[in-house]
Coordinates of C-alpha atoms in Angstrom, one line a residue:
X1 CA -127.0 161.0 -108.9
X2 CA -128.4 161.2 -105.6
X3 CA -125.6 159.5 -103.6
X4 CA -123.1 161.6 -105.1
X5 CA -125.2 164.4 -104.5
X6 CA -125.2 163.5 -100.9
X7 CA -121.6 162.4 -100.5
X8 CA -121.0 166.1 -102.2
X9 CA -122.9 167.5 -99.2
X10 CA -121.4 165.4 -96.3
X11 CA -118.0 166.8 -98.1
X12 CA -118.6 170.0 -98.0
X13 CA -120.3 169.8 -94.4
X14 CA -116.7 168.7 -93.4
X15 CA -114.4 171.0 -94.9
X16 CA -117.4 174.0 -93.7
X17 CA -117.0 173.1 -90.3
X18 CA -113.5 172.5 -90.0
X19 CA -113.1 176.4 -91.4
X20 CA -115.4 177.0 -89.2
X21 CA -114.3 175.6 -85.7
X22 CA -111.9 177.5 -83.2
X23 CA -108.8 174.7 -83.0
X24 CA -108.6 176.2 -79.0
X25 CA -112.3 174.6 -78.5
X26 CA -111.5 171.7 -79.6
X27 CA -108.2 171.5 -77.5
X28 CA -110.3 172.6 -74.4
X29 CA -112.6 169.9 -74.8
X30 CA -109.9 167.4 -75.0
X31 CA -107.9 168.9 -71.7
X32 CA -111.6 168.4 -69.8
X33 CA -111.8 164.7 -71.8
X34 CA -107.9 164.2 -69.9
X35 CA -109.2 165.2 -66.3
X36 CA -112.4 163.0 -67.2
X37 CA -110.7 160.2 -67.9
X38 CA -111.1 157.4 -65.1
X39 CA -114.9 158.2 -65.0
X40 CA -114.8 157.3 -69.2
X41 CA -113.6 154.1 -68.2
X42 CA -115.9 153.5 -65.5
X43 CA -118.6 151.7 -67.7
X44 CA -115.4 149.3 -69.4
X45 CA -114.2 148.1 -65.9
X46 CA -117.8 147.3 -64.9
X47 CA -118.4 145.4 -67.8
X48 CA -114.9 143.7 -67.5
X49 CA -116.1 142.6 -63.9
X50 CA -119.2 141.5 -64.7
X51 CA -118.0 139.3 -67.3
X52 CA -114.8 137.6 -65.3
X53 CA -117.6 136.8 -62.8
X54 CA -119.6 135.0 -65.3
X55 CA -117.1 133.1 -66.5
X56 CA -115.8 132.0 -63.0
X57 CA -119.2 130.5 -63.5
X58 CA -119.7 129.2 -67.0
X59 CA -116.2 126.8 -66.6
X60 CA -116.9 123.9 -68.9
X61 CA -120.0 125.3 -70.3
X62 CA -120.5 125.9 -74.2
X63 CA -120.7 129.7 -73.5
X64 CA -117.2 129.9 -72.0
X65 CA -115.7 130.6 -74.8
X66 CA -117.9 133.2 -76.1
X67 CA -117.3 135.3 -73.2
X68 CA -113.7 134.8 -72.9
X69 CA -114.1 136.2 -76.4
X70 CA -116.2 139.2 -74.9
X71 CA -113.3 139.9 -72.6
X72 CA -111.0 139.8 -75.2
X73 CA -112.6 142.2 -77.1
X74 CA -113.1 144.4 -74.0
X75 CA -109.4 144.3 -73.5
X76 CA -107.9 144.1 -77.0
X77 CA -107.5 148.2 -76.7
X78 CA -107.4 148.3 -73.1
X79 CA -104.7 146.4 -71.6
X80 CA -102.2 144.3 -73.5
X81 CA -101.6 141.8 -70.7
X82 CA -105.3 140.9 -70.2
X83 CA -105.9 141.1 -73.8
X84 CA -103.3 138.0 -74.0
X85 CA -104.1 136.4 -71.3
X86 CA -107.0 135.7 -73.0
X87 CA -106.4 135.6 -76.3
X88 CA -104.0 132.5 -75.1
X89 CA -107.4 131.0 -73.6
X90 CA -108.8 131.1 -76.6
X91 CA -106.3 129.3 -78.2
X92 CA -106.8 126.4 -75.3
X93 CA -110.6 126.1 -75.7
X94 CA -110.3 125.9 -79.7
X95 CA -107.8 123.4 -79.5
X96 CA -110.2 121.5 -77.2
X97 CA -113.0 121.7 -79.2
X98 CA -111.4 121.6 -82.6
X99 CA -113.7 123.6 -83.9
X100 CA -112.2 125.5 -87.1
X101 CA -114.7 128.7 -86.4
X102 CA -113.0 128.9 -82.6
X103 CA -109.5 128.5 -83.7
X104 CA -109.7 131.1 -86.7
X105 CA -111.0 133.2 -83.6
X106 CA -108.2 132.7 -81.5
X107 CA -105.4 133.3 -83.9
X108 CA -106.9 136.3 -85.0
X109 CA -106.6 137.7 -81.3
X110 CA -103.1 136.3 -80.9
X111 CA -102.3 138.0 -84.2
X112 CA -104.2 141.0 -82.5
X113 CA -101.7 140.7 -79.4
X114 CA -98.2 139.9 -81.5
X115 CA -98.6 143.2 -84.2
X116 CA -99.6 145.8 -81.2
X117 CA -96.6 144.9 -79.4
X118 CA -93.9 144.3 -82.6
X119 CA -93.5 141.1 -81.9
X120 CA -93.9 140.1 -85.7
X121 CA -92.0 136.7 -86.3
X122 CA -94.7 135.5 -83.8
X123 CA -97.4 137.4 -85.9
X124 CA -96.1 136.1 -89.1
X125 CA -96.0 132.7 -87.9
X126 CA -99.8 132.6 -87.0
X127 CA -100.7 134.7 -90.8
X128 CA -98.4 131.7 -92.3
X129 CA -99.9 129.0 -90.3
X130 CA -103.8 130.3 -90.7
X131 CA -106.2 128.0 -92.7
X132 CA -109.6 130.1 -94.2
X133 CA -111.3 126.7 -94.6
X134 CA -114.8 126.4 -93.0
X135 CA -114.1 129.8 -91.2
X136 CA -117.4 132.4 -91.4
X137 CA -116.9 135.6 -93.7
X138 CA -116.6 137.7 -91.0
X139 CA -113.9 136.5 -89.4
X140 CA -112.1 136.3 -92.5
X141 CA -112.4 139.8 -93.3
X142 CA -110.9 140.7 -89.5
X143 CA -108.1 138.0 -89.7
X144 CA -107.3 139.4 -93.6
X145 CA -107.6 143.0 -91.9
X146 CA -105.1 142.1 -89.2
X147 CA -103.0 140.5 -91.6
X148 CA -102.6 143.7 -94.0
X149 CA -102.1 146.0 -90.5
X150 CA -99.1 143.4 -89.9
X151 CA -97.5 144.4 -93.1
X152 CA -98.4 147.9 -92.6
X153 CA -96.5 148.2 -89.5
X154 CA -93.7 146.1 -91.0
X155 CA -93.5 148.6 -93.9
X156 CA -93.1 151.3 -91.3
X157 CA -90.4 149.5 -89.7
X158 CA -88.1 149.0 -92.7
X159 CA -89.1 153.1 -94.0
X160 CA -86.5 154.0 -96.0
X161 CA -85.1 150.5 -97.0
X162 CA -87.2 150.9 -100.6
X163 CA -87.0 147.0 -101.6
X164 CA -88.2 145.6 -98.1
X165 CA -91.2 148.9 -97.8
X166 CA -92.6 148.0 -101.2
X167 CA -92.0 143.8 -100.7
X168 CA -94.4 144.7 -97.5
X169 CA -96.9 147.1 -99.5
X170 CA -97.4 144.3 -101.4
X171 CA -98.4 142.0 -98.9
X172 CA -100.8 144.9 -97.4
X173 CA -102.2 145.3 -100.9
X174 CA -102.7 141.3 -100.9
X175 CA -104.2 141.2 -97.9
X176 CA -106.7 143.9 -98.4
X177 CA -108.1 142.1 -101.5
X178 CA -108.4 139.0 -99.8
X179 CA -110.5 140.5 -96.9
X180 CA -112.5 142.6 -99.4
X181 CA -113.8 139.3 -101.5
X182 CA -115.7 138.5 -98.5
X183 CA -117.3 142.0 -97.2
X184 CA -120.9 142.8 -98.6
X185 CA -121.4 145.7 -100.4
X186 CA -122.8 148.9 -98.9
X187 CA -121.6 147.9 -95.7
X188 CA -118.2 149.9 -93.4
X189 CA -115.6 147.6 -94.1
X190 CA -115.9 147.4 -97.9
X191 CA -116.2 150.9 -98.5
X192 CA -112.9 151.0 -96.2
X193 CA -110.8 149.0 -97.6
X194 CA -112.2 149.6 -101.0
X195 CA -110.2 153.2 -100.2
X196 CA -107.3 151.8 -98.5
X197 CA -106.6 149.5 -101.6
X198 CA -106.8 152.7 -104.0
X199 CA -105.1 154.9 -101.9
X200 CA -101.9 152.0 -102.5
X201 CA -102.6 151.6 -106.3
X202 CA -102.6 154.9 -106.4
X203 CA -102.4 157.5 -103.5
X204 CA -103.5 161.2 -103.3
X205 CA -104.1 163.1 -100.5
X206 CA -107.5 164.7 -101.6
X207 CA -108.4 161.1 -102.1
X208 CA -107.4 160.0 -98.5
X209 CA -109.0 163.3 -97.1
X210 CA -112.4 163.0 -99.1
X211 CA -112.4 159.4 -99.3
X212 CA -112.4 159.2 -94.7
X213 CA -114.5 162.6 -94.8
X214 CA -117.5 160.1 -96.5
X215 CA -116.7 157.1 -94.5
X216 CA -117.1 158.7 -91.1
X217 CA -120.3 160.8 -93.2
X218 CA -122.1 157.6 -94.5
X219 CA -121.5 155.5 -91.7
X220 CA -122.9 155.1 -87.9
X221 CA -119.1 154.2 -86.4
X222 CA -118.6 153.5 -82.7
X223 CA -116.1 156.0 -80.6
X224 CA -113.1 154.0 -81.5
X225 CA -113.7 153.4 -85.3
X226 CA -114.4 157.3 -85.1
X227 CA -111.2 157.7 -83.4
X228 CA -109.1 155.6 -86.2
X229 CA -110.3 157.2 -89.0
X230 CA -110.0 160.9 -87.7
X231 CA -106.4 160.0 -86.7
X232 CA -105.7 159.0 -90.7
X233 CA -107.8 162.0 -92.0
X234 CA -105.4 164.0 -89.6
X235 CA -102.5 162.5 -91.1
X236 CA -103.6 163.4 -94.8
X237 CA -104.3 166.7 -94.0
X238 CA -100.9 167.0 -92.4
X239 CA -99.6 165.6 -95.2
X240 CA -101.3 168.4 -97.6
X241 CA -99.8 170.9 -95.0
X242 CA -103.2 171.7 -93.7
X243 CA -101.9 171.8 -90.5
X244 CA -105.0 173.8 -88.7
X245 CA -107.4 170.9 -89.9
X246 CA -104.8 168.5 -89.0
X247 CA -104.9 169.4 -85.3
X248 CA -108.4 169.7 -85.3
X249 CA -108.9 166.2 -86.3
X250 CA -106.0 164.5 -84.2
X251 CA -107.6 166.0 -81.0
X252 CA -110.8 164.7 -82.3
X253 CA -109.2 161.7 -82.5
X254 CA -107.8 161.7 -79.3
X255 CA -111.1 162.9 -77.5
X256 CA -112.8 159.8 -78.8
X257 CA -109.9 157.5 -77.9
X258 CA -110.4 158.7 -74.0
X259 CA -114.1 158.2 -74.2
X260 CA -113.5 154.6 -75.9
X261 CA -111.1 153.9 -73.5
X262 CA -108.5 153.2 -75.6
X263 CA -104.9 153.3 -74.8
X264 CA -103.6 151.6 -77.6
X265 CA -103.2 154.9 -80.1
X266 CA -101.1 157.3 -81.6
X267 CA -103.2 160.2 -81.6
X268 CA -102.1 162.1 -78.3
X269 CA -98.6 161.1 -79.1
X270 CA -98.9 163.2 -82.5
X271 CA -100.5 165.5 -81.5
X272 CA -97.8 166.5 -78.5
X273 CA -95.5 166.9 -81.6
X274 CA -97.1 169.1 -83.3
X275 CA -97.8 171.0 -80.2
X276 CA -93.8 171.5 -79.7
X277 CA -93.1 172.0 -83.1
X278 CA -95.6 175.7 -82.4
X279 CA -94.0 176.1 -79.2
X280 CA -97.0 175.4 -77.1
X281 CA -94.8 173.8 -74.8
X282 CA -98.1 173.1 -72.0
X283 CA -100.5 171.3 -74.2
X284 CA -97.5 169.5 -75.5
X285 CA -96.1 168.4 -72.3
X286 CA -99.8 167.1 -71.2
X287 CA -100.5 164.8 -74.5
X288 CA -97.6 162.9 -74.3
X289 CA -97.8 162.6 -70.2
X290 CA -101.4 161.4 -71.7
X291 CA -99.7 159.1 -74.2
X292 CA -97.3 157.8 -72.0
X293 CA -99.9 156.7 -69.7
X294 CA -101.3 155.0 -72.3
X295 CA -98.7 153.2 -73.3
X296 CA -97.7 152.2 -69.7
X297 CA -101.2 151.5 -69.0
X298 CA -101.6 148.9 -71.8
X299 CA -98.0 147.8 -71.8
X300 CA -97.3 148.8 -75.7
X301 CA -92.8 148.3 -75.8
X302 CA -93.5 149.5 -79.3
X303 CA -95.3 152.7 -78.2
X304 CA -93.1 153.6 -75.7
X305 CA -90.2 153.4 -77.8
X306 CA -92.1 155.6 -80.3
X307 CA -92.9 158.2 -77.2
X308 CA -89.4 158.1 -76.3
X309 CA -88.1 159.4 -79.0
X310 CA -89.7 163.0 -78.6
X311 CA -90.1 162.7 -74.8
X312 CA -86.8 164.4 -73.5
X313 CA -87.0 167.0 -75.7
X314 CA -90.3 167.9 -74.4
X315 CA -89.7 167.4 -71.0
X316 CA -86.3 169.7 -71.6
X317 CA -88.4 172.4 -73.1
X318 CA -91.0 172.3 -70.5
X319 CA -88.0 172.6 -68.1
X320 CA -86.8 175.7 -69.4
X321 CA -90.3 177.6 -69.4
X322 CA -90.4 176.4 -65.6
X323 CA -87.3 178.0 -65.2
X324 CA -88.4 181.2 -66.6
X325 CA -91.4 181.3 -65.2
X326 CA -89.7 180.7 -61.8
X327 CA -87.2 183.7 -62.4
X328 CA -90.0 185.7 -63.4
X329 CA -92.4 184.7 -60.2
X330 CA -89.1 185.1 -58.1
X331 CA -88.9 188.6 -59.4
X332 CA -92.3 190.1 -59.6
X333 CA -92.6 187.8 -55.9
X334 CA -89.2 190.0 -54.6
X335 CA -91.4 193.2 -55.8
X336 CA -94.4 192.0 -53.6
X337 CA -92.7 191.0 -50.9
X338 CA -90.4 194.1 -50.4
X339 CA -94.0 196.4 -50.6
X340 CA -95.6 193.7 -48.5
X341 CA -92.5 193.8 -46.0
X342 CA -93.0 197.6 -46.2
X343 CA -96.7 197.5 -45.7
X344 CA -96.3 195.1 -42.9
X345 CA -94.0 197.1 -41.3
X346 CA -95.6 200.1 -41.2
X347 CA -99.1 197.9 -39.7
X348 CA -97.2 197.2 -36.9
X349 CA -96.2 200.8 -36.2
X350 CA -99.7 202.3 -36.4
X351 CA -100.3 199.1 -34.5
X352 CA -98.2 199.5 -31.9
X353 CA -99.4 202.8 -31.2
X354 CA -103.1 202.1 -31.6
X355 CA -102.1 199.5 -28.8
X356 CA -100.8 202.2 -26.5
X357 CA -103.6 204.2 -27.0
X358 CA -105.9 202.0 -26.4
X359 CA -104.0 200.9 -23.3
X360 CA -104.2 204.6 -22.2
X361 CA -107.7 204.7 -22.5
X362 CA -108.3 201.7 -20.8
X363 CA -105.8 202.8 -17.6
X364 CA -107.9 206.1 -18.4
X365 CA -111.5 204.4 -18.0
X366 CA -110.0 202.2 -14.9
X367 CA -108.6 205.4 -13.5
X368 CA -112.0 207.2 -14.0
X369 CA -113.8 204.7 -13.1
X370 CA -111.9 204.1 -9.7
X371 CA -112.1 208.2 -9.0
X372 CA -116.0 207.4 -9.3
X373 CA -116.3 204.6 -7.3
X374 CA -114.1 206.7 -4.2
X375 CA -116.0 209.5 -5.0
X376 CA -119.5 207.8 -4.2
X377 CA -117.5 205.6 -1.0
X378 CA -116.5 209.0 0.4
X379 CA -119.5 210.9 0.2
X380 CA -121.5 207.8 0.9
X381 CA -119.5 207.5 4.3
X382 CA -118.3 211.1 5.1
X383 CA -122.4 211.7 5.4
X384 CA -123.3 208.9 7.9
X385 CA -119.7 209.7 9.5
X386 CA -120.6 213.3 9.7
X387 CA -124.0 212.4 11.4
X388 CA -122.9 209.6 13.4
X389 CA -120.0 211.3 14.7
X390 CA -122.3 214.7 15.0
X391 CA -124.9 212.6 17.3
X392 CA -121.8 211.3 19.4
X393 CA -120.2 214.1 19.9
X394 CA -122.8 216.2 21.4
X395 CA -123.6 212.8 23.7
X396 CA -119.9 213.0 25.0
X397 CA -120.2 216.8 25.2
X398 CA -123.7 216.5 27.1
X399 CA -122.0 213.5 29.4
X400 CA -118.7 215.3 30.1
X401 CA -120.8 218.4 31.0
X402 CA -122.5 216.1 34.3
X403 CA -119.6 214.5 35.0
X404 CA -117.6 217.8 35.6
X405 CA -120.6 218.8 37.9
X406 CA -120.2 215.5 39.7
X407 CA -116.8 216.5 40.4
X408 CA -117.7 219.7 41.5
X409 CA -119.9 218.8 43.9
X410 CA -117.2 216.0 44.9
X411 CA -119.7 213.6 43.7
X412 CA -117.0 211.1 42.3
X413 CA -118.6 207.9 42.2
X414 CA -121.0 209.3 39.7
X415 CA -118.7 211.1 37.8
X416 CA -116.7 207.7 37.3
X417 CA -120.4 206.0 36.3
X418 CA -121.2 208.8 33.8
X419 CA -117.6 208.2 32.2
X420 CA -118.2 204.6 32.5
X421 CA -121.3 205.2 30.1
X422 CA -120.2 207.2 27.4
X423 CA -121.0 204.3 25.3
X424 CA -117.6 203.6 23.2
X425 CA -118.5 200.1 22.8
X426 CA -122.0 200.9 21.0
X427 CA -120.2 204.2 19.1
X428 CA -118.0 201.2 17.4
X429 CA -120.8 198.7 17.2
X430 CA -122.7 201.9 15.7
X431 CA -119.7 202.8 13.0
X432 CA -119.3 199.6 11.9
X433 CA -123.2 199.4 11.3
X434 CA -122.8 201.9 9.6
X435 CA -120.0 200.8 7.9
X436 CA -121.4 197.3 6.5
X437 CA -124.8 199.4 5.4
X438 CA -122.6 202.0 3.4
X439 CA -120.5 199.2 1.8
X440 CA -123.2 196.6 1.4
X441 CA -125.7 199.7 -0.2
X442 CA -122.4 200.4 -2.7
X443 CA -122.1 196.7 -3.2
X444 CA -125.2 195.2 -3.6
X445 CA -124.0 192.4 -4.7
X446 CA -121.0 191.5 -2.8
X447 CA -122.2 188.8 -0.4
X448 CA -123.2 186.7 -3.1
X449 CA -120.4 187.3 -5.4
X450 CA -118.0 186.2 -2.6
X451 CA -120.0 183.3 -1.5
X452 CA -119.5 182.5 -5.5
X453 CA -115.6 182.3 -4.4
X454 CA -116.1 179.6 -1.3
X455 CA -116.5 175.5 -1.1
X456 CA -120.9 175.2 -0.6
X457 CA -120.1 174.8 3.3
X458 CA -118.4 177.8 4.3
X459 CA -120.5 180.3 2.2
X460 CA -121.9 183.7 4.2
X461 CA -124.8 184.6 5.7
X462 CA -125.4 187.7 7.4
X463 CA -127.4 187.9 10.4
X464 CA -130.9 189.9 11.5
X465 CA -129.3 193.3 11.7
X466 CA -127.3 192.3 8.5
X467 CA -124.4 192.9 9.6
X468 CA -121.1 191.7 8.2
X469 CA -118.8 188.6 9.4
X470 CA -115.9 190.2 11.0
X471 CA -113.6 188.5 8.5
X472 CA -115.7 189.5 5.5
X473 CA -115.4 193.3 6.7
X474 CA -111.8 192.7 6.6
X475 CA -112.3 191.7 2.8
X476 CA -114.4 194.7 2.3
X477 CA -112.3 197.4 3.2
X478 CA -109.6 195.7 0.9
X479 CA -112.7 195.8 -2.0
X480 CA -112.2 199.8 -1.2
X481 CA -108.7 200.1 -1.3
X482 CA -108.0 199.8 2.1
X483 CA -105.1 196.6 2.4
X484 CA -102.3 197.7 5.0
X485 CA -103.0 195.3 7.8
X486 CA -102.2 197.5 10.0
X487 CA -104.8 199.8 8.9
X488 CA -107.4 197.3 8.9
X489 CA -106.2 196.1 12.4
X490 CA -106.9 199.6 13.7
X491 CA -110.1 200.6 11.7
X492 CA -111.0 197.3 13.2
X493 CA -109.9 197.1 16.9
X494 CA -108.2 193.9 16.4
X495 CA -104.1 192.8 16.0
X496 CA -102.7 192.5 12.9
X497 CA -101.8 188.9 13.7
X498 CA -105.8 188.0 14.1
X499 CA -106.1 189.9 10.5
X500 CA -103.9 187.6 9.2
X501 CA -105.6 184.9 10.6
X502 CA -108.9 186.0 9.3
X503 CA -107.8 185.9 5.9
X504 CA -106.5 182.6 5.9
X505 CA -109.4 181.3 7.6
X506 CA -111.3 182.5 4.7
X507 CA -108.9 181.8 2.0
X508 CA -108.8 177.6 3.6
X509 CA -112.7 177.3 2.4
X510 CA -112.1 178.9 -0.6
X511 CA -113.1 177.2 -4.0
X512 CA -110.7 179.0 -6.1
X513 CA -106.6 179.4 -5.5
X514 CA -105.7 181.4 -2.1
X515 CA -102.9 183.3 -4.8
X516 CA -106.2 184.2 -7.1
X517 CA -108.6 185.3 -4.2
X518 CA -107.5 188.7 -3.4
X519 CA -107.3 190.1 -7.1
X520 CA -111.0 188.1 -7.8
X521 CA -112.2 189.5 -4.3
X522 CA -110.9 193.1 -6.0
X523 CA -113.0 192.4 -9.4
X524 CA -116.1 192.4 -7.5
X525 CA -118.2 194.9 -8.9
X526 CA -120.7 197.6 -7.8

């Protein structure tokens, strides 16, 4: 009473939470199991490594075949290739040691190998050739197992053809019993194929549904023994047209199949069908890329012949939603682009003129600035011009004055001595004195900025009065605007052919370009 009392409860937890779950949670977690899947497999791939390195080191031990049976087992789901390779080893070391536990060993893997593939003359061969004598239970009930999936898939080959499906039920049913004389009771695999034998005698599909609900209930199964038997409870709630629960459970299926890392399966495959039978052309298009890499992955002809079959139309379908999608991106795009156009355009017209007005500003500032800068210059210089001209004027007036007496008085020698002394040379000496402290008190800075323009040699120094190099007072009435030669050349007293030779003198020690002198000579600032 009490173990049906609790396989009641594990029932009715199952069909609870199937009513209960949200079929787009369960697809979510399996799109995140997809992207997740090389780090699944991670842990597999060590453990393959690990054991080809021991047995590169156990040849010719007694353990060598025990871990080329480890790597069998590792590959059996994994890669069909490598799951040959060494199920065809195992075959050589049974035949070398003759022992009848190895050899029952080996042909189960190659019987493994032969049904995953379809390659069942070779399959039946090994079932036909197989001796139980002296071979543990265990392996029994796994060669008997394999034997029944033989027939199974052989029944599936001939559907339709009624004499030749139930000549191969037969066979399953046969095989079943066999392996079920030597399982113990209370354990996984008698209560499995205790249902899969009544399930043939006599199937229902609330037997297949409750019967798997209490063997994945009862049981502690690994991922992919989970994954098998929620991949057949799928199937029997398809078959009851329970079609949400039938999802459900295939992408259960298929979740633990990635984190098994198995690739010999059906669910994804199945479950891309249903997907495109409700339209949802997305999911369906990503389980069957996942079953297709599966397939190509472990090398399954038979599975890829399945896939295949529903592939194109698929592929076709998820064609035509690109398309539309396309047409409708191209469209609401056109929209966007003819605003953005439009938005663009009119940027670069309040652009354009925010760039004019700040370039009239900034001619503006330069222009105000400039005014400023002659403003200061002229009043600067028209007050010592003022004084020193004042203080040289009424000298001249005061000389002239004695002189015209010394003419008078016929005095002429003096007269010519008084003119002699009016002191033009020292006026000029004095206005250009004047001049350099004017320019040098405007431009504080000036010396050293230029000197920042020549080679380390040939920079300026002004002497004890602190007064200017000729040739750099050439430069400085440029700095103020002054740059007619001929100009200079008179302000100056000089040619305008020794100008030009003072500026190229100059320009010679420069550190910089003689074509970027002048305008960085004009940047100087106050």
């Amino acid at each position: 009473m009490y173990v049906l009392s609790l396989i009641l409860s594990i029932v009715l937890s199952f069909e609870s939470s199937v009513q209960q779950s949200d079929v787009k949670s369960v697809l979510k977690e399996l799109d995140e199991a997809i992207e997740k899947q090389e780090q699944y497999c991670k842990p597999k791939e060590l453990r393959i490594k690990n054991l080809v390195e021991e047995l590169q080191i156990s040849s010719g031990r007694p353990n060598e075949f025990n871990i080329c049976n480890q790597l069998f087992e590792e590959y059996k789901y994994y890669q069909y290739d490598s799951a040959y390779v060494y199920a065809r080893k195992l075959e050589s070391f049974a035949n070398k040691s003759g022992k009848r536990t190895d050899a029952a060993i080996a042909q189960a893997a190659l019987l493994f190998c032969y049904k995953s593939v379809g390659f069942f003359n070779e399959a039946l061969e090994i079932i036909r050739s197989f001796q139980p004598e002296e071979v543990p239970d265990e392996i029994l009930v796994n060669f008997y197992v394999l034997c029944a999936s033989t027939y199974q898939n052989l029944s599936s080959y001939v559907y339709g053809t009624q004499y030749l499906t139930e000549k191969y039920n037969k066979k399953v049913l046969e095989y079943y019993k066999r392996a079920l004389e030597y399982t113990s009771d209370y354990t996984f695999y008698h209560h499995w194929i205790s249902l899969e034998i009544a399930l043939i005698q006599e199937y229902s599909d609330d037997l297949a549904i409750d019967g798997r609900k209490n063997l994945i209930g009862l049981f502690n199964l690994d991922e992919h023994q989970l994954a098998v038997q929620y991949s057949i409870l799928a199937n029997a709630c398809d078959s009851k047209q329970m079609n949400q629960e039938a999802t459900y459970y295939r992408a259960v299926s298929a979740i633990y199949d990635i984190k098994s890392c198995v690739h010999e399966t059906t669910s994804a495959k199945v479950l891309a069908e249903y997907m495109y039978a409700q339209k949802d052309i997305n999911h369906a298009y990503s389980y069957i890329q996942l079953a297709l890499r599966d397939a190509q992955f472990y090398n399954s002809r038979l599975r890829m012949v399945e896939i295949n079959s529903i592939f194109p139309a698929i592929e076709q379908s998820r064609y035509s939603d690109v398309n539309s999608q396309r047409l409708l991106f191209m469209v609401g795009g056109s929209v966007v682009l003819f605003f953005l156009v439009l938005t663009l355009i009119l940027l670069l017209i309040l652009s354009s003129k925010s760039r004019e007005i700040r370039k009239a500003n900034t001619l503006l500032a330069r222009v105000n600035s400039l005014l400023k800068e002659t403003s200061v210059i002229k009043d600067r210089y028209i007050m010592q011009s003022l004084q020193g001209n004042t203080s040289f004027v009424n000298n001249v007036e005061k000389e002239s004055l004695a002189a015209i007496r010394k003419i008078t008085t016929r005095q002429y020698e003096d007269a010519k001595a008084i003119l002699y002394n009016l002191g033009v040379k020292d006026e000029r000496e004095r206005i250009y004195t004047a001049f350099d402290t004017a320019f040098l008190a405007l431009f504080p800075n000036f010396i050293e900025a230029f000197n920042s323009l020549m080679n380390e040699d040939a920079r300026i120094t002004l002497d004890k009065s602190g007064a200017l190099p000729m040739e750099v007072r050439i430069f400085a009435l440029m700095r103020l605007g002054i740059d007619d030669p001929a100009q200079v050349a008179e302000y100056l007293h000089l040619s305008v052919n020794t100008i030009y030779v003072y500026k190229n003198k100059i320009k010679s020690k420069a550190s910089v370009s003689k074509d970027q002198f002048d305008t960085l000579v004009m940047a100087i600032s106050k």
